[in-house]
mmCIF file of C-alpha atoms and ligand atoms in Angstrom:
data_model
loop_
_atom_site.group_PDB
_atom_site.id
_atom_site.type_symbol
_atom_site.label_atom_id
_atom_site.label_comp_id
_atom_site.label_asym_id
_atom_site.label_seq_id
_atom_site.Cartn_x
_atom_site.Cartn_y
_atom_site.Cartn_z
ATOM 1 C CA MET F 69 -9.201 23.869 4.674
ATOM 2 C CA GLN F 70 -11.557 24.967 1.907
ATOM 3 C CA PRO F 71 -15.291 24.357 2.296
ATOM 4 C CA PHE F 72 -16.824 21.196 0.896
ATOM 5 C CA GLN F 73 -20.169 19.464 1.086
ATOM 6 C CA HIS F 74 -20.343 16.380 3.307
ATOM 7 C CA GLN F 75 -22.584 13.450 2.371
ATOM 8 C CA ALA F 76 -23.025 10.219 4.301
ATOM 9 C CA ALA F 77 -23.443 7.280 1.910
ATOM 10 C CA THR F 78 -25.984 4.627 2.800
ATOM 11 C CA SER F 79 -24.780 1.844 0.488
ATOM 12 C CA VAL F 80 -22.218 0.979 -2.174
ATOM 13 C CA ALA F 81 -24.798 1.830 -4.873
ATOM 14 C CA ASP F 82 -25.475 5.194 -3.231
ATOM 15 C CA THR F 83 -21.722 5.921 -3.107
ATOM 16 C CA ILE F 84 -21.304 5.107 -6.802
ATOM 17 C CA ALA F 85 -24.282 7.343 -7.663
ATOM 18 C CA ILE F 86 -22.728 10.269 -5.745
ATOM 19 C CA LEU F 87 -19.302 9.675 -7.357
ATOM 20 C CA SER F 88 -20.901 9.479 -10.824
ATOM 21 C CA THR F 89 -22.823 12.719 -10.293
ATOM 22 C CA HIS F 90 -19.743 14.699 -9.295
ATOM 23 C CA LYS F 91 -17.354 13.250 -11.924
ATOM 24 C CA GLY F 92 -13.984 13.468 -10.165
ATOM 25 C CA ARG F 93 -14.973 16.261 -7.760
ATOM 26 C CA ALA F 94 -16.170 13.890 -5.002
ATOM 27 C CA LYS F 95 -13.724 12.161 -2.646
ATOM 28 C CA LEU F 96 -14.405 9.146 -0.481
ATOM 29 C CA MET F 97 -13.619 9.353 3.205
ATOM 30 C CA ALA F 98 -13.300 6.255 5.380
ATOM 31 C CA GLY F 99 -11.259 6.958 8.549
ATOM 32 C CA GLY F 100 -10.089 10.276 7.106
ATOM 33 C CA THR F 101 -6.552 9.835 8.499
ATOM 34 C CA ASP F 102 -4.958 10.413 5.101
ATOM 35 C CA LEU F 103 -7.645 12.367 3.273
ATOM 36 C CA LEU F 104 -8.000 15.144 5.847
ATOM 37 C CA GLY F 105 -4.251 15.817 5.778
ATOM 38 C CA ILE F 106 -4.363 16.105 1.999
ATOM 39 C CA LEU F 107 -7.331 18.488 2.191
ATOM 40 C CA LYS F 108 -5.751 20.617 4.915
ATOM 41 C CA THR F 109 -2.518 21.098 2.999
ATOM 42 C CA ARG F 110 -4.423 21.483 -0.310
ATOM 43 C CA ALA F 111 -1.741 19.282 -1.846
ATOM 44 C CA THR F 112 -3.960 18.122 -4.709
ATOM 45 C CA VAL F 113 -4.967 20.430 -7.523
ATOM 46 C CA ALA F 114 -8.641 19.448 -7.880
ATOM 47 C CA TYR F 115 -10.154 20.207 -4.468
ATOM 48 C CA PRO F 116 -13.285 18.059 -3.938
ATOM 49 C CA LYS F 117 -16.723 19.682 -3.920
ATOM 50 C CA VAL F 118 -18.123 16.747 -1.976
ATOM 51 C CA VAL F 119 -16.602 14.479 0.645
ATOM 52 C CA VAL F 120 -18.498 11.201 0.857
ATOM 53 C CA ASN F 121 -18.437 9.521 4.248
ATOM 54 C CA ILE F 122 -18.459 5.778 3.554
ATOM 55 C CA LYS F 123 -18.165 4.692 7.190
ATOM 56 C CA SER F 124 -21.959 4.990 7.281
ATOM 57 C CA ILE F 125 -22.269 1.946 4.952
ATOM 58 C CA ALA F 126 -23.270 -1.067 7.023
ATOM 59 C CA GLY F 127 -21.535 -4.433 6.643
ATOM 60 C CA LEU F 128 -18.330 -3.344 4.886
ATOM 61 C CA ASP F 129 -16.190 -3.974 7.957
ATOM 62 C CA LYS F 130 -16.376 -7.759 8.150
ATOM 63 C CA ILE F 131 -13.496 -10.233 8.422
ATOM 64 C CA GLN F 132 -14.620 -13.624 7.088
ATOM 65 C CA SER F 133 -12.672 -16.796 6.524
ATOM 66 C CA ASP F 134 -13.387 -20.244 5.102
ATOM 67 C CA GLY F 135 -11.459 -23.077 3.417
ATOM 68 C CA GLN F 136 -10.970 -20.957 0.286
ATOM 69 C CA GLY F 137 -9.441 -17.965 1.991
ATOM 70 C CA LEU F 138 -10.070 -14.672 3.714
ATOM 71 C CA SER F 139 -12.400 -11.762 2.888
ATOM 72 C CA LEU F 140 -11.863 -8.319 4.305
ATOM 73 C CA GLY F 141 -14.467 -5.593 3.896
ATOM 74 C CA ALA F 142 -12.972 -2.286 2.749
ATOM 75 C CA LEU F 143 -13.922 -0.658 6.058
ATOM 76 C CA THR F 144 -12.082 -3.221 8.195
ATOM 77 C CA ARG F 145 -9.963 -1.205 10.594
ATOM 78 C CA LEU F 146 -6.245 -1.898 10.800
ATOM 79 C CA ALA F 147 -6.631 -2.469 14.560
ATOM 80 C CA ASP F 148 -9.131 -5.262 13.854
ATOM 81 C CA ILE F 149 -6.621 -6.920 11.505
ATOM 82 C CA VAL F 150 -3.967 -6.798 14.246
ATOM 83 C CA ASP F 151 -6.382 -8.315 16.775
ATOM 84 C CA SER F 152 -8.116 -10.943 14.630
ATOM 85 C CA GLU F 153 -7.344 -14.474 15.785
ATOM 86 C CA VAL F 154 -8.186 -15.910 12.361
ATOM 87 C CA ILE F 155 -5.681 -13.554 10.741
ATOM 88 C CA ARG F 156 -2.966 -14.055 13.341
ATOM 89 C CA ASP F 157 -3.335 -17.799 12.928
ATOM 90 C CA ALA F 158 -3.475 -18.290 9.138
ATOM 91 C CA TYR F 159 -2.412 -14.907 7.677
ATOM 92 C CA PRO F 160 0.110 -13.600 10.238
ATOM 93 C CA ILE F 161 1.861 -11.414 7.657
ATOM 94 C CA LEU F 162 -1.273 -9.226 7.558
ATOM 95 C CA ALA F 163 -1.315 -8.790 11.333
ATOM 96 C CA GLU F 164 2.417 -7.989 11.332
ATOM 97 C CA ALA F 165 2.096 -5.419 8.561
ATOM 98 C CA ALA F 166 -0.966 -3.808 10.172
ATOM 99 C CA ALA F 167 0.802 -3.645 13.550
ATOM 100 C CA SER F 168 3.679 -1.777 11.881
ATOM 101 C CA VAL F 169 1.389 0.978 10.545
ATOM 102 C CA ALA F 170 1.603 4.301 12.382
ATOM 103 C CA MET F 171 0.333 4.198 15.976
ATOM 104 C CA PRO F 172 -2.788 2.864 17.770
ATOM 105 C CA GLN F 173 -4.763 6.084 17.204
ATOM 106 C CA ILE F 174 -4.382 5.747 13.408
ATOM 107 C CA ARG F 175 -4.929 1.973 13.415
ATOM 108 C CA ASN F 176 -8.144 2.398 15.449
ATOM 109 C CA VAL F 177 -9.603 4.636 12.744
ATOM 110 C CA GLY F 178 -7.748 3.842 9.510
ATOM 111 C CA THR F 179 -9.273 1.221 7.224
ATOM 112 C CA ILE F 180 -7.765 -1.338 4.883
ATOM 113 C CA GLY F 181 -9.420 0.325 1.847
ATOM 114 C CA GLY F 182 -8.015 3.716 2.831
ATOM 115 C CA ASN F 183 -4.598 2.240 3.496
ATOM 116 C CA LEU F 184 -4.470 0.784 -0.030
ATOM 117 C CA ALA F 185 -5.779 3.980 -1.675
ATOM 118 C CA GLN F 186 -3.794 6.474 0.434
ATOM 119 C CA GLU F 187 -1.764 9.117 -1.361
ATOM 120 C CA THR F 188 2.004 8.940 -1.657
ATOM 121 C CA ARG F 189 4.131 10.628 1.009
ATOM 122 C CA CYS F 190 6.448 12.213 -1.607
ATOM 123 C CA TRP F 191 7.456 15.545 -0.120
ATOM 124 C CA TYR F 192 7.143 17.389 -3.413
ATOM 125 C CA PHE F 193 3.597 16.094 -3.867
ATOM 126 C CA ARG F 194 2.614 16.805 -0.233
ATOM 127 C CA TYR F 195 4.197 20.241 -0.019
ATOM 128 C CA PRO F 196 1.613 22.448 1.763
ATOM 129 C CA HIS F 197 -0.102 25.150 -0.276
ATOM 130 C CA SER F 198 0.118 27.516 2.718
ATOM 131 C CA ILE F 199 3.932 27.765 2.579
ATOM 132 C CA GLY F 200 4.556 29.780 -0.541
ATOM 133 C CA GLY F 201 2.077 27.948 -2.779
ATOM 134 C CA ARG F 202 1.821 24.340 -3.860
ATOM 135 C CA ILE F 203 4.670 22.710 -5.764
ATOM 136 C CA MET F 204 3.585 21.355 -9.131
ATOM 137 C CA CYS F 205 4.969 18.041 -10.300
ATOM 138 C CA LYS F 206 4.339 15.220 -12.754
ATOM 139 C CA ARG F 207 1.831 13.545 -10.416
ATOM 140 C CA LYS F 208 -0.189 16.771 -10.376
ATOM 141 C CA GLY F 209 -0.246 16.793 -14.148
ATOM 142 C CA GLU F 210 2.497 19.293 -14.802
ATOM 143 C CA ALA F 211 6.243 19.447 -15.446
ATOM 144 C CA ALA F 212 8.689 16.715 -14.567
ATOM 145 C CA CYS F 213 9.163 14.604 -11.458
ATOM 146 C CA LEU F 214 11.087 16.891 -9.113
ATOM 147 C CA ALA F 215 12.740 13.967 -7.327
ATOM 148 C CA VAL F 216 14.933 13.223 -10.342
ATOM 149 C CA LYS F 217 17.143 16.255 -9.751
ATOM 150 C CA GLY F 218 16.029 16.986 -6.200
ATOM 151 C CA ASP F 219 16.204 15.275 -2.823
ATOM 152 C CA ASN F 220 15.232 11.729 -3.677
ATOM 153 C CA ARG F 221 16.391 9.762 -0.646
ATOM 154 C CA TYR F 222 12.961 8.152 -0.106
ATOM 155 C CA HIS F 223 12.017 7.682 -3.751
ATOM 156 C CA ALA F 224 11.786 4.712 -6.106
ATOM 157 C CA ILE F 225 14.650 2.501 -7.232
ATOM 158 C CA PHE F 226 12.482 0.434 -9.592
ATOM 159 C CA GLY F 227 10.455 1.493 -12.578
ATOM 160 C CA GLY F 228 10.156 5.215 -11.937
ATOM 161 C CA LYS F 229 9.834 6.930 -15.287
ATOM 162 C CA LYS F 230 7.163 9.587 -14.983
ATOM 163 C CA CYS F 231 7.066 9.868 -11.213
ATOM 164 C CA PHE F 232 9.460 8.409 -8.657
ATOM 165 C CA ALA F 233 7.106 8.582 -5.663
ATOM 166 C CA VAL F 234 6.731 5.297 -3.815
ATOM 167 C CA CYS F 235 3.598 3.570 -2.581
ATOM 168 C CA PRO F 236 3.498 4.049 1.213
ATOM 169 C CA SER F 237 1.094 1.201 1.994
ATOM 170 C CA ASP F 238 2.483 -1.578 4.197
ATOM 171 C CA MET F 239 -0.734 -3.544 3.742
ATOM 172 C CA ALA F 240 -0.229 -3.604 -0.039
ATOM 173 C CA VAL F 241 3.110 -5.394 0.447
ATOM 174 C CA ALA F 242 1.671 -8.071 2.750
ATOM 175 C CA LEU F 243 -1.434 -8.549 0.587
ATOM 176 C CA ALA F 244 0.647 -8.809 -2.601
ATOM 177 C CA ALA F 245 2.819 -11.468 -0.940
ATOM 178 C CA LEU F 246 -0.398 -13.422 -0.307
ATOM 179 C CA ASP F 247 -1.494 -12.913 -3.939
ATOM 180 C CA ALA F 248 -4.623 -11.014 -2.839
ATOM 181 C CA GLU F 249 -7.156 -9.278 -5.078
ATOM 182 C CA ILE F 250 -8.905 -5.972 -4.574
ATOM 183 C CA GLN F 251 -12.660 -5.951 -5.254
ATOM 184 C CA ILE F 252 -13.906 -2.810 -6.918
ATOM 185 C CA SER F 253 -17.432 -1.556 -7.657
ATOM 186 C CA GLY F 254 -18.290 1.252 -10.031
ATOM 187 C CA ALA F 255 -20.870 2.560 -12.462
ATOM 188 C CA LYS F 256 -19.886 -0.144 -14.994
ATOM 189 C CA GLY F 257 -20.198 -3.000 -12.461
ATOM 190 C CA GLN F 258 -17.742 -4.986 -10.394
ATOM 191 C CA ARG F 259 -14.193 -6.087 -11.089
ATOM 192 C CA SER F 260 -11.236 -7.576 -9.260
ATOM 193 C CA VAL F 261 -7.639 -6.438 -9.611
ATOM 194 C CA ALA F 262 -4.540 -8.131 -8.219
ATOM 195 C CA VAL F 263 -2.882 -5.966 -5.564
ATOM 196 C CA THR F 264 0.263 -5.931 -7.721
ATOM 197 C CA GLY F 265 -1.812 -4.523 -10.611
ATOM 198 C CA PHE F 266 -3.649 -1.863 -8.595
ATOM 199 C CA TYR F 267 -0.936 0.813 -8.757
ATOM 200 C CA HIS F 268 0.693 2.728 -11.602
ATOM 201 C CA PRO F 269 3.384 5.420 -11.536
ATOM 202 C CA LEU F 270 0.854 8.242 -11.088
ATOM 203 C CA GLY F 271 -1.537 6.604 -8.617
ATOM 204 C CA ASN F 272 -3.936 3.688 -8.861
ATOM 205 C CA VAL F 273 -6.384 2.157 -11.331
ATOM 206 C CA LEU F 274 -9.604 3.377 -9.663
ATOM 207 C CA GLU F 275 -11.897 5.315 -11.997
ATOM 208 C CA THR F 276 -13.569 8.407 -10.554
ATOM 209 C CA ASP F 277 -16.863 6.490 -10.112
ATOM 210 C CA GLU F 278 -15.282 3.455 -8.424
ATOM 211 C CA MET F 279 -14.652 2.363 -4.858
ATOM 212 C CA ILE F 280 -12.906 -0.553 -3.165
ATOM 213 C CA THR F 281 -15.483 -2.802 -1.505
ATOM 214 C CA GLY F 282 -13.223 -5.544 -0.194
ATOM 215 C CA ILE F 283 -10.139 -7.712 -0.480
ATOM 216 C CA LYS F 284 -9.989 -11.441 -1.188
ATOM 217 C CA VAL F 285 -6.981 -13.410 0.009
ATOM 218 C CA PRO F 286 -6.521 -17.013 -1.170
ATOM 219 C CA ARG F 287 -5.664 -19.510 1.535
ATOM 220 C CA PRO F 288 -1.906 -20.091 1.465
ATOM 221 C CA ALA F 289 -0.595 -23.626 0.866
ATOM 222 C CA PRO F 290 0.032 -25.812 3.913
ATOM 223 C CA ASN F 291 3.571 -25.631 5.309
ATOM 224 C CA ASN F 292 3.838 -21.955 4.519
ATOM 225 C CA ARG F 293 5.888 -19.370 6.343
ATOM 226 C CA GLN F 294 5.007 -15.681 6.249
ATOM 227 C CA VAL F 295 7.352 -12.818 7.095
ATOM 228 C CA PHE F 296 6.985 -9.034 6.986
ATOM 229 C CA ILE F 297 10.016 -6.882 7.763
ATOM 230 C CA LYS F 298 10.014 -3.117 7.622
ATOM 231 C CA HIS F 299 13.016 -0.828 7.764
ATOM 232 C CA ARG F 300 12.233 2.732 8.834
ATOM 233 C CA VAL F 301 14.128 5.710 10.133
ATOM 234 C CA ARG F 302 12.182 5.896 13.422
ATOM 235 C CA ASP F 303 11.001 2.606 14.882
ATOM 236 C CA ALA F 304 8.185 4.185 16.898
ATOM 237 C CA ILE F 305 6.067 5.599 14.067
ATOM 238 C CA ASP F 306 7.261 5.782 10.518
ATOM 239 C CA PHE F 307 6.641 4.813 6.940
ATOM 240 C CA ALA F 308 8.944 2.188 5.433
ATOM 241 C CA THR F 309 12.197 3.136 3.764
ATOM 242 C CA VAL F 310 12.124 -0.437 2.435
ATOM 243 C CA SER F 311 9.958 -3.388 3.442
ATOM 244 C CA VAL F 312 9.785 -7.043 2.447
ATOM 245 C CA GLY F 313 6.823 -9.406 2.422
ATOM 246 C CA LEU F 314 7.631 -13.081 2.005
ATOM 247 C CA VAL F 315 5.294 -16.054 1.737
ATOM 248 C CA VAL F 316 7.101 -19.318 1.147
ATOM 249 C CA SER F 317 5.701 -22.839 1.116
ATOM 250 C CA MET F 318 7.991 -25.820 1.535
ATOM 251 C CA ASP F 319 7.873 -29.324 0.102
ATOM 252 C CA ALA F 320 9.918 -31.263 2.643
ATOM 253 C CA LYS F 321 13.129 -29.200 2.664
ATOM 254 C CA THR F 322 12.838 -27.494 -0.724
ATOM 255 C CA VAL F 323 10.932 -24.379 -1.702
ATOM 256 C CA ALA F 324 7.712 -25.354 -3.502
ATOM 257 C CA ASP F 325 6.364 -21.844 -4.026
ATOM 258 C CA VAL F 326 7.422 -18.370 -2.960
ATOM 259 C CA ARG F 327 6.418 -14.741 -3.366
ATOM 260 C CA VAL F 328 8.949 -12.059 -2.482
ATOM 261 C CA VAL F 329 7.431 -8.574 -2.495
ATOM 262 C CA LEU F 330 9.290 -5.326 -1.826
ATOM 263 C CA GLY F 331 7.716 -2.162 -0.444
ATOM 264 C CA ALA F 332 8.652 1.539 -0.670
ATOM 265 C CA VAL F 333 10.904 0.940 -3.675
ATOM 266 C CA ALA F 334 8.409 1.481 -6.518
ATOM 267 C CA SER F 335 5.005 3.009 -7.295
ATOM 268 C CA GLY F 336 3.353 -0.158 -5.954
ATOM 269 C CA PRO F 337 4.378 -3.349 -4.175
ATOM 270 C CA TYR F 338 7.216 -4.758 -6.293
ATOM 271 C CA ARG F 339 7.442 -8.485 -6.901
ATOM 272 C CA ALA F 340 11.080 -9.602 -6.960
ATOM 273 C CA THR F 341 10.561 -12.358 -9.527
ATOM 274 C CA ASP F 342 14.292 -12.984 -10.064
ATOM 275 C CA ALA F 343 14.659 -13.714 -6.354
ATOM 276 C CA GLU F 344 11.657 -16.056 -6.498
ATOM 277 C CA ALA F 345 13.208 -17.923 -9.449
ATOM 278 C CA ALA F 346 16.446 -18.303 -7.496
ATOM 279 C CA LEU F 347 14.532 -20.017 -4.664
ATOM 280 C CA VAL F 348 11.965 -22.375 -6.201
ATOM 281 C CA GLY F 349 13.008 -26.037 -6.073
ATOM 282 C CA ARG F 350 16.002 -25.324 -3.850
ATOM 283 C CA LYS F 351 16.890 -25.766 -0.197
ATOM 284 C CA LEU F 352 17.148 -22.573 1.808
ATOM 285 C CA ASP F 353 20.877 -22.897 2.406
ATOM 286 C CA PRO F 354 23.188 -19.865 2.825
ATOM 287 C CA ALA F 355 24.362 -19.887 -0.818
ATOM 288 C CA VAL F 356 20.795 -19.959 -2.184
ATOM 289 C CA ILE F 357 19.686 -17.234 0.230
ATOM 290 C CA GLU F 358 22.612 -15.053 -0.836
ATOM 291 C CA LYS F 359 21.786 -15.575 -4.508
ATOM 292 C CA ALA F 360 18.142 -14.667 -3.906
ATOM 293 C CA ALA F 361 19.107 -11.544 -1.943
ATOM 294 C CA GLU F 362 21.330 -10.398 -4.847
ATOM 295 C CA ALA F 363 18.615 -11.253 -7.384
ATOM 296 C CA SER F 364 16.003 -9.223 -5.457
ATOM 297 C CA VAL F 365 17.568 -5.991 -6.697
ATOM 298 C CA ALA F 366 18.036 -7.049 -10.332
ATOM 299 C CA GLY F 367 16.982 -4.121 -12.509
ATOM 300 C CA ALA F 368 17.172 -1.525 -9.726
ATOM 301 C CA VAL F 369 18.150 1.936 -10.967
ATOM 302 C CA PRO F 370 18.758 4.128 -7.935
ATOM 303 C CA LEU F 371 18.628 7.911 -8.120
ATOM 304 C CA SER F 372 21.417 10.184 -6.848
ATOM 305 C CA GLY F 373 20.426 9.871 -3.160
ATOM 306 C CA ASN F 374 18.819 6.478 -2.656
ATOM 307 C CA ALA F 375 21.348 3.784 -3.590
ATOM 308 C CA TYR F 376 21.302 2.806 0.100
ATOM 309 C CA LYS F 377 17.878 1.260 -0.574
ATOM 310 C CA VAL F 378 19.560 -1.387 -2.736
ATOM 311 C CA ASP F 379 21.670 -2.553 0.204
ATOM 312 C CA ILE F 380 18.745 -2.442 2.641
ATOM 313 C CA THR F 381 16.601 -4.462 0.246
ATOM 314 C CA LYS F 382 19.215 -7.199 -0.026
ATOM 315 C CA THR F 383 19.636 -7.286 3.757
ATOM 316 C CA LEU F 384 15.887 -7.516 4.412
ATOM 317 C CA VAL F 385 15.409 -10.297 1.847
ATOM 318 C CA ARG F 386 18.301 -12.205 3.416
ATOM 319 C CA GLN F 387 16.827 -11.713 6.900
ATOM 320 C CA ALA F 388 13.332 -12.745 5.799
ATOM 321 C CA LEU F 389 14.652 -15.985 4.295
ATOM 322 C CA GLN F 390 16.667 -16.781 7.406
ATOM 323 C CA ILE F 391 13.744 -16.478 9.853
HETATM 324 C C1 FAD R 517 1.133 9.775 11.236
HETATM 325 C C2 FAD R 517 0.806 8.711 10.227
HETATM 326 C C3 FAD R 517 1.638 7.625 10.089
HETATM 327 C C4 FAD R 517 1.331 6.624 9.152
HETATM 328 N N1 FAD R 517 2.170 5.544 9.023
HETATM 329 C C5 FAD R 517 1.874 4.571 8.109
HETATM 330 C C6 FAD R 517 2.713 3.442 7.964
HETATM 331 O O1 FAD R 517 3.715 3.272 8.660
HETATM 332 N N2 FAD R 517 2.373 2.514 7.026
HETATM 333 C C7 FAD R 517 1.257 2.639 6.245
HETATM 334 O O2 FAD R 517 0.967 1.757 5.447
HETATM 335 N N3 FAD R 517 0.462 3.714 6.357
HETATM 336 C C8 FAD R 517 0.739 4.678 7.269
HETATM 337 N N4 FAD R 517 -0.072 5.756 7.410
HETATM 338 C C9 FAD R 517 -1.220 5.871 6.519
HETATM 339 C C10 FAD R 517 -2.449 5.274 7.170
HETATM 340 O O3 FAD R 517 -2.321 3.899 7.209
HETATM 341 C C11 FAD R 517 -3.617 5.686 6.317
HETATM 342 O O4 FAD R 517 -3.812 7.077 6.569
HETATM 343 C C12 FAD R 517 -4.878 4.953 6.656
HETATM 344 O O5 FAD R 517 -4.759 3.569 6.540
HETATM 345 C C13 FAD R 517 -5.937 5.415 5.670
HETATM 346 O O6 FAD R 517 -7.166 4.826 6.033
HETATM 347 P P1 FAD R 517 -8.439 5.761 6.218
HETATM 348 O O7 FAD R 517 -9.582 4.837 6.390
HETATM 349 O O8 FAD R 517 -8.226 6.775 7.283
HETATM 350 O O9 FAD R 517 -8.472 6.446 4.791
HETATM 351 P P2 FAD R 517 -8.972 7.896 4.361
HETATM 352 O O10 FAD R 517 -8.034 8.934 4.865
HETATM 353 O O11 FAD R 517 -10.408 8.049 4.660
HETATM 354 O O12 FAD R 517 -8.784 7.753 2.786
HETATM 355 C C14 FAD R 517 -7.490 7.684 2.205
HETATM 356 C C15 FAD R 517 -7.640 7.716 0.683
HETATM 357 O O13 FAD R 517 -8.258 6.523 0.244
HETATM 358 C C16 FAD R 517 -9.489 6.792 -0.421
HETATM 359 N N5 FAD R 517 -10.397 5.744 0.029
HETATM 360 C C17 FAD R 517 -10.724 5.429 1.298
HETATM 361 N N6 FAD R 517 -11.525 4.336 1.304
HETATM 362 C C18 FAD R 517 -11.698 3.982 0.029
HETATM 363 C C19 FAD R 517 -12.425 2.937 -0.620
HETATM 364 N N7 FAD R 517 -13.139 2.028 0.073
HETATM 365 N N8 FAD R 517 -12.384 2.860 -1.969
HETATM 366 C C20 FAD R 517 -11.653 3.749 -2.690
HETATM 367 N N9 FAD R 517 -10.955 4.763 -2.141
HETATM 368 C C21 FAD R 517 -10.972 4.868 -0.801
HETATM 369 C C22 FAD R 517 -9.888 8.201 0.015
HETATM 370 O O14 FAD R 517 -10.680 8.867 -0.959
HETATM 371 C C23 FAD R 517 -8.539 8.854 0.185
HETATM 372 O O15 FAD R 517 -8.046 9.289 -1.073
HETATM 373 C C24 FAD R 517 0.182 6.749 8.336
HETATM 374 C C25 FAD R 517 -0.650 7.864 8.474
HETATM 375 C C26 FAD R 517 -0.363 8.831 9.400
HETATM 376 C C27 FAD R 517 -1.273 10.008 9.516
#
């Protein structure tokens, strides 16, 4: 690891001031479970001069709920999401997704803000500097995406043009299925961004002087059902190969509203709008479920080694609708 300065932030305003001073050379650290790995391997090109500890900011770890919905502070730990009775009762998809992340040690330290802003697991991007030098790629500002001609078994099947790395966040999938918004503060003030709009093919929309302060989740309609299913190579601890987040509300026996969100198939959580259109206003009978499962992969363009993700996606969507 290269040396860096360590500063403990006292408030959101203090954090923004430090970020603004160092213009892209300061990195936020919450639990550090992702950041420290990135620093150790020196995967990124611009090594930070300053690491800003934000766990020292009081009050950013609250879970609050009222009739309008749920608020999560950016420093809410994943373990607290798993354990929260309010969440398990009204937002069970969040507890399920959080429980599927890594192992207890990571969930006891890792935060929701860090989970959303974590770096991709693409093996070209993460290749350690210590083994023959870092591998440059499109995400690091150079050359083409190496997954296109390389080993792309875990890469994107939707929308990858510049970079085919996928978003590894399970929480992003569950939050997108709930139509949640990310609250951001920066030198220019505050803004909110839908979880589905937070990511782009080379990362996320955060400016170098911005931080996530919280997440707002609207209360789902009555009679809703929430499902999170994650397919992974190792069940014990692993990132998703494909995941599905489903929130469906019923009007008697027909679908009144539905969000079908796919994970690990694109640079962010991917809303399967064709599948949603195949479901709204219909009964969840086998023919409709089959049509929605087929529609969930409309527009998928697999690479040479990841066409299997198309089949897994269809299977997970089918399973989610049958639960
Ligand atoms: C072995 C292992 C297995 C894992 N498995 C999974 C998995 O199955 N599913 C999954 O979803 N994740 C998985 N993860 C990722 C894990 O969930 C994240 O490492 C963790 O949630 C990050 O939270 P943190 O607080 O430690 O973030 P940090 O490591 O502190 O930060 C991560 C990144 O987010 C930025 N950041 C942190 N907080 C903020 C903020 N408030 N505003 C803006 N930027 C911020 C940091 O600058 C950094 O770039 C795994 C990680 C490990 C090490």
